[in-house]
Amino acid sequence: MDLESFSRQLEASGLAEKLRGAAESPECRRLGELIGGDKLAAAARSGDERAIKGLLSEILNTEEGRRLAGRIKDAMK
């Protein structure tokens, strides 16, 4: 599945709005401050799987990251 199809499916299901809510949360803003907001986006654009995994590991090792992961998990239900 390509990114555009995935995006359309998220929008149609209503999950996109829930994920936007999580992305705008205080936890997510704080994580952006902690890791430098553009690092994850740059890693994703580059397709560097090792960099993405490293950043996600760094994020999930923070309290904010664990709370955000919980919000995303809840949104996906």
PDB file of N, CA, C and O in Angstrom:
ATOM      1  N   MET A   1       0.843  -1.168   0.000  1.00  0.00           N
ATOM      2  CA  MET A   1       0.000   0.000   0.000  1.00  0.00           C
ATOM      3  C   MET A   1       0.893   1.239   0.000  1.00  0.00           C
ATOM      4  O   MET A   1       1.841   1.317   0.761  1.00  0.00           O
ATOM      5  N   ASP A   2       0.582   2.202  -0.838  1.00  0.00           N
ATOM      6  CA  ASP A   2       1.376   3.419  -0.871  1.00  0.00           C
ATOM      7  C   ASP A   2       0.883   4.408   0.187  1.00  0.00           C
ATOM      8  O   ASP A   2      -0.191   4.239   0.772  1.00  0.00           O
ATOM      9  N   LEU A   3       1.672   5.413   0.436  1.00  0.00           N
ATOM     10  CA  LEU A   3       1.388   6.383   1.487  1.00  0.00           C
ATOM     11  C   LEU A   3       0.086   7.131   1.241  1.00  0.00           C
ATOM     12  O   LEU A   3      -0.679   7.379   2.173  1.00  0.00           O
ATOM     13  N   GLU A   4      -0.198   7.457  -0.001  1.00  0.00           N
ATOM     14  CA  GLU A   4      -1.421   8.188  -0.316  1.00  0.00           C
ATOM     15  C   GLU A   4      -2.660   7.342  -0.019  1.00  0.00           C
ATOM     16  O   GLU A   4      -3.638   7.834   0.543  1.00  0.00           O
ATOM     17  N   SER A   5      -2.629   6.070  -0.369  1.00  0.00           N
ATOM     18  CA  SER A   5      -3.752   5.168  -0.076  1.00  0.00           C
ATOM     19  C   SER A   5      -3.937   5.022   1.431  1.00  0.00           C
ATOM     20  O   SER A   5      -5.058   5.036   1.937  1.00  0.00           O
ATOM     21  N   PHE A   6      -2.838   4.882   2.128  1.00  0.00           N
ATOM     22  CA  PHE A   6      -2.887   4.765   3.581  1.00  0.00           C
ATOM     23  C   PHE A   6      -3.500   6.013   4.189  1.00  0.00           C
ATOM     24  O   PHE A   6      -4.354   5.938   5.080  1.00  0.00           O
ATOM     25  N   SER A   7      -3.104   7.173   3.697  1.00  0.00           N
ATOM     26  CA  SER A   7      -3.640   8.442   4.186  1.00  0.00           C
ATOM     27  C   SER A   7      -5.150   8.524   3.956  1.00  0.00           C
ATOM     28  O   SER A   7      -5.900   8.938   4.846  1.00  0.00           O
ATOM     29  N   ARG A   8      -5.607   8.129   2.779  1.00  0.00           N
ATOM     30  CA  ARG A   8      -7.049   8.144   2.484  1.00  0.00           C
ATOM     31  C   ARG A   8      -7.805   7.208   3.422  1.00  0.00           C
ATOM     32  O   ARG A   8      -8.897   7.535   3.896  1.00  0.00           O
ATOM     33  N   GLN A   9      -7.233   6.054   3.700  1.00  0.00           N
ATOM     34  CA  GLN A   9      -7.887   5.103   4.603  1.00  0.00           C
ATOM     35  C   GLN A   9      -7.976   5.670   6.021  1.00  0.00           C
ATOM     36  O   GLN A   9      -8.987   5.502   6.694  1.00  0.00           O
ATOM     37  N   LEU A  10      -6.912   6.318   6.470  1.00  0.00           N
ATOM     38  CA  LEU A  10      -6.941   6.932   7.798  1.00  0.00           C
ATOM     39  C   LEU A  10      -8.021   8.004   7.874  1.00  0.00           C
ATOM     40  O   LEU A  10      -8.758   8.086   8.858  1.00  0.00           O
ATOM     41  N   GLU A  11      -8.116   8.839   6.851  1.00  0.00           N
ATOM     42  CA  GLU A  11      -9.127   9.892   6.820  1.00  0.00           C
ATOM     43  C   GLU A  11     -10.532   9.287   6.819  1.00  0.00           C
ATOM     44  O   GLU A  11     -11.398   9.720   7.577  1.00  0.00           O
ATOM     45  N   ALA A  12     -10.758   8.304   5.984  1.00  0.00           N
ATOM     46  CA  ALA A  12     -12.086   7.696   5.857  1.00  0.00           C
ATOM     47  C   ALA A  12     -12.529   7.022   7.154  1.00  0.00           C
ATOM     48  O   ALA A  12     -13.710   7.041   7.499  1.00  0.00           O
ATOM     49  N   SER A  13     -11.584   6.454   7.880  1.00  0.00           N
ATOM     50  CA  SER A  13     -11.920   5.735   9.110  1.00  0.00           C
ATOM     51  C   SER A  13     -12.073   6.648  10.322  1.00  0.00           C
ATOM     52  O   SER A  13     -12.563   6.220  11.360  1.00  0.00           O
ATOM     53  N   GLY A  14     -11.639   7.895  10.197  1.00  0.00           N
ATOM     54  CA  GLY A  14     -11.683   8.813  11.329  1.00  0.00           C
ATOM     55  C   GLY A  14     -10.442   8.755  12.196  1.00  0.00           C
ATOM     56  O   GLY A  14     -10.289   9.544  13.124  1.00  0.00           O
ATOM     57  N   LEU A  15      -9.543   7.815  11.905  1.00  0.00           N
ATOM     58  CA  LEU A  15      -8.331   7.690  12.711  1.00  0.00           C
ATOM     59  C   LEU A  15      -7.386   8.870  12.515  1.00  0.00           C
ATOM     60  O   LEU A  15      -6.649   9.230  13.436  1.00  0.00           O
ATOM     61  N   ALA A  16      -7.417   9.478  11.346  1.00  0.00           N
ATOM     62  CA  ALA A  16      -6.510  10.601  11.087  1.00  0.00           C
ATOM     63  C   ALA A  16      -6.752  11.724  12.082  1.00  0.00           C
ATOM     64  O   ALA A  16      -5.805  12.311  12.616  1.00  0.00           O
ATOM     65  N   GLU A  17      -8.013  12.013  12.362  1.00  0.00           N
ATOM     66  CA  GLU A  17      -8.337  13.083  13.311  1.00  0.00           C
ATOM     67  C   GLU A  17      -7.850  12.735  14.711  1.00  0.00           C
ATOM     68  O   GLU A  17      -7.300  13.576  15.420  1.00  0.00           O
ATOM     69  N   LYS A  18      -8.023  11.494  15.122  1.00  0.00           N
ATOM     70  CA  LYS A  18      -7.543  11.063  16.435  1.00  0.00           C
ATOM     71  C   LYS A  18      -6.020  11.168  16.520  1.00  0.00           C
ATOM     72  O   LYS A  18      -5.471  11.593  17.533  1.00  0.00           O
ATOM     73  N   LEU A  19      -5.337  10.774  15.449  1.00  0.00           N
ATOM     74  CA  LEU A  19      -3.876  10.842  15.441  1.00  0.00           C
ATOM     75  C   LEU A  19      -3.393  12.288  15.439  1.00  0.00           C
ATOM     76  O   LEU A  19      -2.394  12.609  16.076  1.00  0.00           O
ATOM     77  N   ARG A  20      -4.125  13.164  14.737  1.00  0.00           N
ATOM     78  CA  ARG A  20      -3.768  14.597  14.786  1.00  0.00           C
ATOM     79  C   ARG A  20      -3.899  15.123  16.206  1.00  0.00           C
ATOM     80  O   ARG A  20      -3.074  15.908  16.665  1.00  0.00           O
ATOM     81  N   GLY A  21      -4.949  14.675  16.905  1.00  0.00           N
ATOM     82  CA  GLY A  21      -5.123  15.087  18.297  1.00  0.00           C
ATOM     83  C   GLY A  21      -3.944  14.656  19.158  1.00  0.00           C
ATOM     84  O   GLY A  21      -3.447  15.421  19.985  1.00  0.00           O
ATOM     85  N   ALA A  22      -3.484  13.430  18.956  1.00  0.00           N
ATOM     86  CA  ALA A  22      -2.317  12.944  19.702  1.00  0.00           C
ATOM     87  C   ALA A  22      -1.073  13.740  19.333  1.00  0.00           C
ATOM     88  O   ALA A  22      -0.257  14.087  20.188  1.00  0.00           O
ATOM     89  N   ALA A  23      -0.934  14.065  18.063  1.00  0.00           N
ATOM     90  CA  ALA A  23       0.250  14.811  17.598  1.00  0.00           C
ATOM     91  C   ALA A  23       0.277  16.228  18.146  1.00  0.00           C
ATOM     92  O   ALA A  23       1.349  16.818  18.283  1.00  0.00           O
ATOM     93  N   GLU A  24      -0.890  16.765  18.490  1.00  0.00           N
ATOM     94  CA  GLU A  24      -0.960  18.128  19.020  1.00  0.00           C
ATOM     95  C   GLU A  24      -0.966  18.152  20.537  1.00  0.00           C
ATOM     96  O   GLU A  24      -1.094  19.209  21.137  1.00  0.00           O
ATOM     97  N   SER A  25      -0.794  16.997  21.157  1.00  0.00           N
ATOM     98  CA  SER A  25      -0.846  16.897  22.613  1.00  0.00           C
ATOM     99  C   SER A  25       0.405  17.503  23.258  1.00  0.00           C
ATOM    100  O   SER A  25       1.454  17.637  22.614  1.00  0.00           O
ATOM    101  N   PRO A  26       0.298  17.851  24.544  1.00  0.00           N
ATOM    102  CA  PRO A  26       1.472  18.358  25.264  1.00  0.00           C
ATOM    103  C   PRO A  26       2.640  17.366  25.253  1.00  0.00           C
ATOM    104  O   PRO A  26       3.791  17.774  25.156  1.00  0.00           O
ATOM    105  N   GLU A  27       2.317  16.065  25.325  1.00  0.00           N
ATOM    106  CA  GLU A  27       3.376  15.056  25.308  1.00  0.00           C
ATOM    107  C   GLU A  27       4.173  15.121  24.005  1.00  0.00           C
ATOM    108  O   GLU A  27       5.396  15.062  24.006  1.00  0.00           O
ATOM    109  N   CYS A  28       3.445  15.235  22.904  1.00  0.00           N
ATOM    110  CA  CYS A  28       4.112  15.270  21.608  1.00  0.00           C
ATOM    111  C   CYS A  28       4.939  16.544  21.460  1.00  0.00           C
ATOM    112  O   CYS A  28       6.053  16.502  20.934  1.00  0.00           O
ATOM    113  N   ARG A  29       4.406  17.652  21.913  1.00  0.00           N
ATOM    114  CA  ARG A  29       5.181  18.909  21.840  1.00  0.00           C
ATOM    115  C   ARG A  29       6.468  18.797  22.663  1.00  0.00           C
ATOM    116  O   ARG A  29       7.528  19.232  22.229  1.00  0.00           O
ATOM    117  N   ARG A  30       6.358  18.213  23.833  1.00  0.00           N
ATOM    118  CA  ARG A  30       7.528  18.056  24.703  1.00  0.00           C
ATOM    119  C   ARG A  30       8.552  17.131  24.047  1.00  0.00           C
ATOM    120  O   ARG A  30       9.756  17.398  24.087  1.00  0.00           O
ATOM    121  N   LEU A  31       8.076  16.067  23.411  1.00  0.00           N
ATOM    122  CA  LEU A  31       8.994  15.162  22.714  1.00  0.00           C
ATOM    123  C   LEU A  31       9.712  15.894  21.589  1.00  0.00           C
ATOM    124  O   LEU A  31      10.904  15.676  21.366  1.00  0.00           O
ATOM    125  N   GLY A  32       9.000  16.760  20.887  1.00  0.00           N
ATOM    126  CA  GLY A  32       9.624  17.552  19.832  1.00  0.00           C
ATOM    127  C   GLY A  32      10.751  18.398  20.373  1.00  0.00           C
ATOM    128  O   GLY A  32      11.803  18.536  19.749  1.00  0.00           O
ATOM    129  N   GLU A  33      10.541  18.944  21.568  1.00  0.00           N
ATOM    130  CA  GLU A  33      11.590  19.735  22.213  1.00  0.00           C
ATOM    131  C   GLU A  33      12.768  18.861  22.623  1.00  0.00           C
ATOM    132  O   GLU A  33      13.927  19.255  22.477  1.00  0.00           O
ATOM    133  N   LEU A  34      12.472  17.669  23.130  1.00  0.00           N
ATOM    134  CA  LEU A  34      13.526  16.782  23.631  1.00  0.00           C
ATOM    135  C   LEU A  34      14.415  16.237  22.521  1.00  0.00           C
ATOM    136  O   LEU A  34      15.635  16.165  22.685  1.00  0.00           O
ATOM    137  N   ILE A  35      13.817  15.804  21.428  1.00  0.00           N
ATOM    138  CA  ILE A  35      14.617  15.153  20.388  1.00  0.00           C
ATOM    139  C   ILE A  35      14.905  16.054  19.197  1.00  0.00           C
ATOM    140  O   ILE A  35      15.628  15.659  18.291  1.00  0.00           O
ATOM    141  N   GLY A  36      14.359  17.254  19.204  1.00  0.00           N
ATOM    142  CA  GLY A  36      14.516  18.117  18.035  1.00  0.00           C
ATOM    143  C   GLY A  36      13.466  17.712  17.020  1.00  0.00           C
ATOM    144  O   GLY A  36      13.586  16.656  16.406  1.00  0.00           O
ATOM    145  N   GLY A  37      12.418  18.499  16.908  1.00  0.00           N
ATOM    146  CA  GLY A  37      11.237  18.158  16.148  1.00  0.00           C
ATOM    147  C   GLY A  37      11.455  17.646  14.742  1.00  0.00           C
ATOM    148  O   GLY A  37      10.657  16.869  14.244  1.00  0.00           O
ATOM    149  N   ASP A  38      12.532  18.031  14.077  1.00  0.00           N
ATOM    150  CA  ASP A  38      12.712  17.643  12.681  1.00  0.00           C
ATOM    151  C   ASP A  38      13.488  16.342  12.499  1.00  0.00           C
ATOM    152  O   ASP A  38      13.536  15.813  11.389  1.00  0.00           O
ATOM    153  N   LYS A  39      14.061  15.811  13.568  1.00  0.00           N
ATOM    154  CA  LYS A  39      14.878  14.596  13.427  1.00  0.00           C
ATOM    155  C   LYS A  39      14.089  13.414  12.895  1.00  0.00           C
ATOM    156  O   LYS A  39      14.535  12.726  11.982  1.00  0.00           O
ATOM    157  N   LEU A  40      12.913  13.168  13.473  1.00  0.00           N
ATOM    158  CA  LEU A  40      12.123  12.013  13.063  1.00  0.00           C
ATOM    159  C   LEU A  40      11.612  12.194  11.639  1.00  0.00           C
ATOM    160  O   LEU A  40      11.660  11.266  10.832  1.00  0.00           O
ATOM    161  N   ALA A  41      11.153  13.405  11.320  1.00  0.00           N
ATOM    162  CA  ALA A  41      10.669  13.666   9.956  1.00  0.00           C
ATOM    163  C   ALA A  41      11.791  13.479   8.942  1.00  0.00           C
ATOM    164  O   ALA A  41      11.586  12.882   7.880  1.00  0.00           O
ATOM    165  N   ALA A  42      12.979  13.960   9.265  1.00  0.00           N
ATOM    166  CA  ALA A  42      14.111  13.807   8.353  1.00  0.00           C
ATOM    167  C   ALA A  42      14.473  12.337   8.170  1.00  0.00           C
ATOM    168  O   ALA A  42      14.750  11.886   7.052  1.00  0.00           O
ATOM    169  N   ALA A  43      14.444  11.580   9.271  1.00  0.00           N
ATOM    170  CA  ALA A  43      14.755  10.151   9.185  1.00  0.00           C
ATOM    171  C   ALA A  43      13.706   9.429   8.347  1.00  0.00           C
ATOM    172  O   ALA A  43      14.041   8.573   7.520  1.00  0.00           O
ATOM    173  N   ALA A  44      12.438   9.797   8.537  1.00  0.00           N
ATOM    174  CA  ALA A  44      11.366   9.162   7.758  1.00  0.00           C
ATOM    175  C   ALA A  44      11.498   9.496   6.278  1.00  0.00           C
ATOM    176  O   ALA A  44      11.337   8.624   5.423  1.00  0.00           O
ATOM    177  N   ARG A  45      11.787  10.745   5.969  1.00  0.00           N
ATOM    178  CA  ARG A  45      11.947  11.136   4.561  1.00  0.00           C
ATOM    179  C   ARG A  45      13.113  10.414   3.910  1.00  0.00           C
ATOM    180  O   ARG A  45      13.062  10.045   2.747  1.00  0.00           O
ATOM    181  N   SER A  46      14.166  10.196   4.678  1.00  0.00           N
ATOM    182  CA  SER A  46      15.351   9.554   4.114  1.00  0.00           C
ATOM    183  C   SER A  46      15.160   8.047   3.960  1.00  0.00           C
ATOM    184  O   SER A  46      15.891   7.403   3.207  1.00  0.00           O
ATOM    185  N   GLY A  47      14.198   7.496   4.706  1.00  0.00           N
ATOM    186  CA  GLY A  47      13.989   6.055   4.657  1.00  0.00           C
ATOM    187  C   GLY A  47      15.027   5.278   5.448  1.00  0.00           C
ATOM    188  O   GLY A  47      15.138   4.063   5.310  1.00  0.00           O
ATOM    189  N   ASP A  48      15.777   5.970   6.288  1.00  0.00           N
ATOM    190  CA  ASP A  48      16.834   5.338   7.083  1.00  0.00           C
ATOM    191  C   ASP A  48      16.199   4.591   8.258  1.00  0.00           C
ATOM    192  O   ASP A  48      15.930   5.171   9.300  1.00  0.00           O
ATOM    193  N   GLU A  49      15.976   3.306   8.063  1.00  0.00           N
ATOM    194  CA  GLU A  49      15.289   2.499   9.066  1.00  0.00           C
ATOM    195  C   GLU A  49      16.030   2.487  10.401  1.00  0.00           C
ATOM    196  O   GLU A  49      15.417   2.557  11.463  1.00  0.00           O
ATOM    197  N   ARG A  50      17.338   2.420  10.356  1.00  0.00           N
ATOM    198  CA  ARG A  50      18.136   2.406  11.595  1.00  0.00           C
ATOM    199  C   ARG A  50      17.941   3.712  12.377  1.00  0.00           C
ATOM    200  O   ARG A  50      17.758   3.688  13.593  1.00  0.00           O
ATOM    201  N   ALA A  51      17.939   4.839  11.672  1.00  0.00           N
ATOM    202  CA  ALA A  51      17.746   6.136  12.323  1.00  0.00           C
ATOM    203  C   ALA A  51      16.344   6.240  12.909  1.00  0.00           C
ATOM    204  O   ALA A  51      16.160   6.730  14.030  1.00  0.00           O
ATOM    205  N   ILE A  52      15.345   5.771  12.178  1.00  0.00           N
ATOM    206  CA  ILE A  52      13.961   5.813  12.658  1.00  0.00           C
ATOM    207  C   ILE A  52      13.815   4.966  13.916  1.00  0.00           C
ATOM    208  O   ILE A  52      13.244   5.406  14.915  1.00  0.00           O
ATOM    209  N   LYS A  53      14.343   3.745  13.885  1.00  0.00           N
ATOM    210  CA  LYS A  53      14.269   2.865  15.053  1.00  0.00           C
ATOM    211  C   LYS A  53      14.990   3.472  16.250  1.00  0.00           C
ATOM    212  O   LYS A  53      14.510   3.385  17.379  1.00  0.00           O
ATOM    213  N   GLY A  54      16.135   4.085  16.010  1.00  0.00           N
ATOM    214  CA  GLY A  54      16.876   4.720  17.098  1.00  0.00           C
ATOM    215  C   GLY A  54      16.095   5.850  17.730  1.00  0.00           C
ATOM    216  O   GLY A  54      16.035   5.971  18.961  1.00  0.00           O
ATOM    217  N   LEU A  55      15.486   6.685  16.900  1.00  0.00           N
ATOM    218  CA  LEU A  55      14.694   7.802  17.426  1.00  0.00           C
ATOM    219  C   LEU A  55      13.454   7.301  18.156  1.00  0.00           C
ATOM    220  O   LEU A  55      13.097   7.821  19.217  1.00  0.00           O
ATOM    221  N   LEU A  56      12.787   6.295  17.602  1.00  0.00           N
ATOM    222  CA  LEU A  56      11.613   5.749  18.283  1.00  0.00           C
ATOM    223  C   LEU A  56      11.986   5.129  19.622  1.00  0.00           C
ATOM    224  O   LEU A  56      11.261   5.275  20.609  1.00  0.00           O
ATOM    225  N   SER A  57      13.111   4.468  19.672  1.00  0.00           N
ATOM    226  CA  SER A  57      13.584   3.913  20.931  1.00  0.00           C
ATOM    227  C   SER A  57      13.855   5.027  21.939  1.00  0.00           C
ATOM    228  O   SER A  57      13.466   4.933  23.106  1.00  0.00           O
ATOM    229  N   GLU A  58      14.490   6.083  21.471  1.00  0.00           N
ATOM    230  CA  GLU A  58      14.763   7.247  22.327  1.00  0.00           C
ATOM    231  C   GLU A  58      13.457   7.841  22.848  1.00  0.00           C
ATOM    232  O   GLU A  58      13.331   8.177  24.028  1.00  0.00           O
ATOM    233  N   ILE A  59      12.470   7.958  21.971  1.00  0.00           N
ATOM    234  CA  ILE A  59      11.170   8.523  22.349  1.00  0.00           C
ATOM    235  C   ILE A  59      10.477   7.643  23.384  1.00  0.00           C
ATOM    236  O   ILE A  59       9.968   8.132  24.392  1.00  0.00           O
ATOM    237  N   LEU A  60      10.455   6.331  23.138  1.00  0.00           N
ATOM    238  CA  LEU A  60       9.746   5.430  24.032  1.00  0.00           C
ATOM    239  C   LEU A  60      10.445   5.247  25.373  1.00  0.00           C
ATOM    240  O   LEU A  60       9.862   4.684  26.299  1.00  0.00           O
ATOM    241  N   ASN A  61      11.652   5.735  25.500  1.00  0.00           N
ATOM    242  CA  ASN A  61      12.360   5.691  26.778  1.00  0.00           C
ATOM    243  C   ASN A  61      12.068   6.911  27.636  1.00  0.00           C
ATOM    244  O   ASN A  61      12.677   7.077  28.687  1.00  0.00           O
ATOM    245  N   THR A  62      11.145   7.754  27.186  1.00  0.00           N
ATOM    246  CA  THR A  62      10.746   8.927  27.977  1.00  0.00           C
ATOM    247  C   THR A  62       9.317   8.725  28.468  1.00  0.00           C
ATOM    248  O   THR A  62       8.532   7.992  27.858  1.00  0.00           O
ATOM    249  N   GLU A  63       8.986   9.375  29.565  1.00  0.00           N
ATOM    250  CA  GLU A  63       7.618   9.322  30.095  1.00  0.00           C
ATOM    251  C   GLU A  63       6.623   9.870  29.078  1.00  0.00           C
ATOM    252  O   GLU A  63       5.555   9.295  28.855  1.00  0.00           O
ATOM    253  N   GLU A  64       6.984  10.982  28.452  1.00  0.00           N
ATOM    254  CA  GLU A  64       6.101  11.584  27.448  1.00  0.00           C
ATOM    255  C   GLU A  64       5.872  10.632  26.275  1.00  0.00           C
ATOM    256  O   GLU A  64       4.768  10.508  25.769  1.00  0.00           O
ATOM    257  N   GLY A  65       6.927   9.957  25.857  1.00  0.00           N
ATOM    258  CA  GLY A  65       6.835   9.016  24.751  1.00  0.00           C
ATOM    259  C   GLY A  65       5.922   7.847  25.062  1.00  0.00           C
ATOM    260  O   GLY A  65       5.119   7.424  24.228  1.00  0.00           O
ATOM    261  N   ARG A  66       6.015   7.342  26.276  1.00  0.00           N
ATOM    262  CA  ARG A  66       5.141   6.237  26.671  1.00  0.00           C
ATOM    263  C   ARG A  66       3.684   6.692  26.737  1.00  0.00           C
ATOM    264  O   ARG A  66       2.784   5.971  26.301  1.00  0.00           O
ATOM    265  N   ARG A  67       3.451   7.908  27.248  1.00  0.00           N
ATOM    266  CA  ARG A  67       2.073   8.421  27.285  1.00  0.00           C
ATOM    267  C   ARG A  67       1.537   8.629  25.877  1.00  0.00           C
ATOM    268  O   ARG A  67       0.384   8.302  25.580  1.00  0.00           O
ATOM    269  N   LEU A  68       2.366   9.179  24.994  1.00  0.00           N
ATOM    270  CA  LEU A  68       1.936   9.403  23.621  1.00  0.00           C
ATOM    271  C   LEU A  68       1.645   8.076  22.925  1.00  0.00           C
ATOM    272  O   LEU A  68       0.643   7.941  22.223  1.00  0.00           O
ATOM    273  N   ALA A  69       2.491   7.080  23.136  1.00  0.00           N
ATOM    274  CA  ALA A  69       2.257   5.761  22.546  1.00  0.00           C
ATOM    275  C   ALA A  69       0.927   5.194  23.037  1.00  0.00           C
ATOM    276  O   ALA A  69       0.179   4.591  22.264  1.00  0.00           O
ATOM    277  N   GLY A  70       0.611   5.406  24.308  1.00  0.00           N
ATOM    278  CA  GLY A  70      -0.665   4.965  24.848  1.00  0.00           C
ATOM    279  C   GLY A  70      -1.840   5.667  24.181  1.00  0.00           C
ATOM    280  O   GLY A  70      -2.859   5.039  23.869  1.00  0.00           O
ATOM    281  N   ARG A  71      -1.695   6.975  23.953  1.00  0.00           N
ATOM    282  CA  ARG A  71      -2.768   7.733  23.279  1.00  0.00           C
ATOM    283  C   ARG A  71      -2.959   7.243  21.859  1.00  0.00           C
ATOM    284  O   ARG A  71      -4.088   7.114  21.387  1.00  0.00           O
ATOM    285  N   ILE A  72      -1.867   6.969  21.177  1.00  0.00           N
ATOM    286  CA  ILE A  72      -1.978   6.461  19.799  1.00  0.00           C
ATOM    287  C   ILE A  72      -2.624   5.091  19.791  1.00  0.00           C
ATOM    288  O   ILE A  72      -3.498   4.800  18.980  1.00  0.00           O
ATOM    289  N   LYS A  73      -2.211   4.233  20.726  1.00  0.00           N
ATOM    290  CA  LYS A  73      -2.798   2.894  20.824  1.00  0.00           C
ATOM    291  C   LYS A  73      -4.297   2.994  21.062  1.00  0.00           C
ATOM    292  O   LYS A  73      -5.086   2.290  20.415  1.00  0.00           O
ATOM    293  N   ASP A  74      -4.710   3.868  21.972  1.00  0.00           N
ATOM    294  CA  ASP A  74      -6.129   4.049  22.248  1.00  0.00           C
ATOM    295  C   ASP A  74      -6.883   4.574  21.023  1.00  0.00           C
ATOM    296  O   ASP A  74      -8.014   4.178  20.759  1.00  0.00           O
ATOM    297  N   ALA A  75      -6.249   5.474  20.284  1.00  0.00           N
ATOM    298  CA  ALA A  75      -6.883   6.047  19.078  1.00  0.00           C
ATOM    299  C   ALA A  75      -7.091   4.999  18.005  1.00  0.00           C
ATOM    300  O   ALA A  75      -8.033   5.084  17.220  1.00  0.00           O
ATOM    301  N   MET A  76      -6.243   3.994  17.968  1.00  0.00           N
ATOM    302  CA  MET A  76      -6.326   2.971  16.931  1.00  0.00           C
ATOM    303  C   MET A  76      -7.392   1.923  17.212  1.00  0.00           C
ATOM    304  O   MET A  76      -7.684   1.097  16.369  1.00  0.00           O
ATOM    305  N   LYS A  77      -7.994   1.964  18.387  1.00  0.00           N
ATOM    306  CA  LYS A  77      -9.027   0.967  18.744  1.00  0.00           C
ATOM    307  C   LYS A  77     -10.328   1.279  18.038  1.00  0.00           C
ATOM    308  O   LYS A  77     -10.692   2.346  17.750  1.00  0.00           O
TER     309      LYS A  77
END
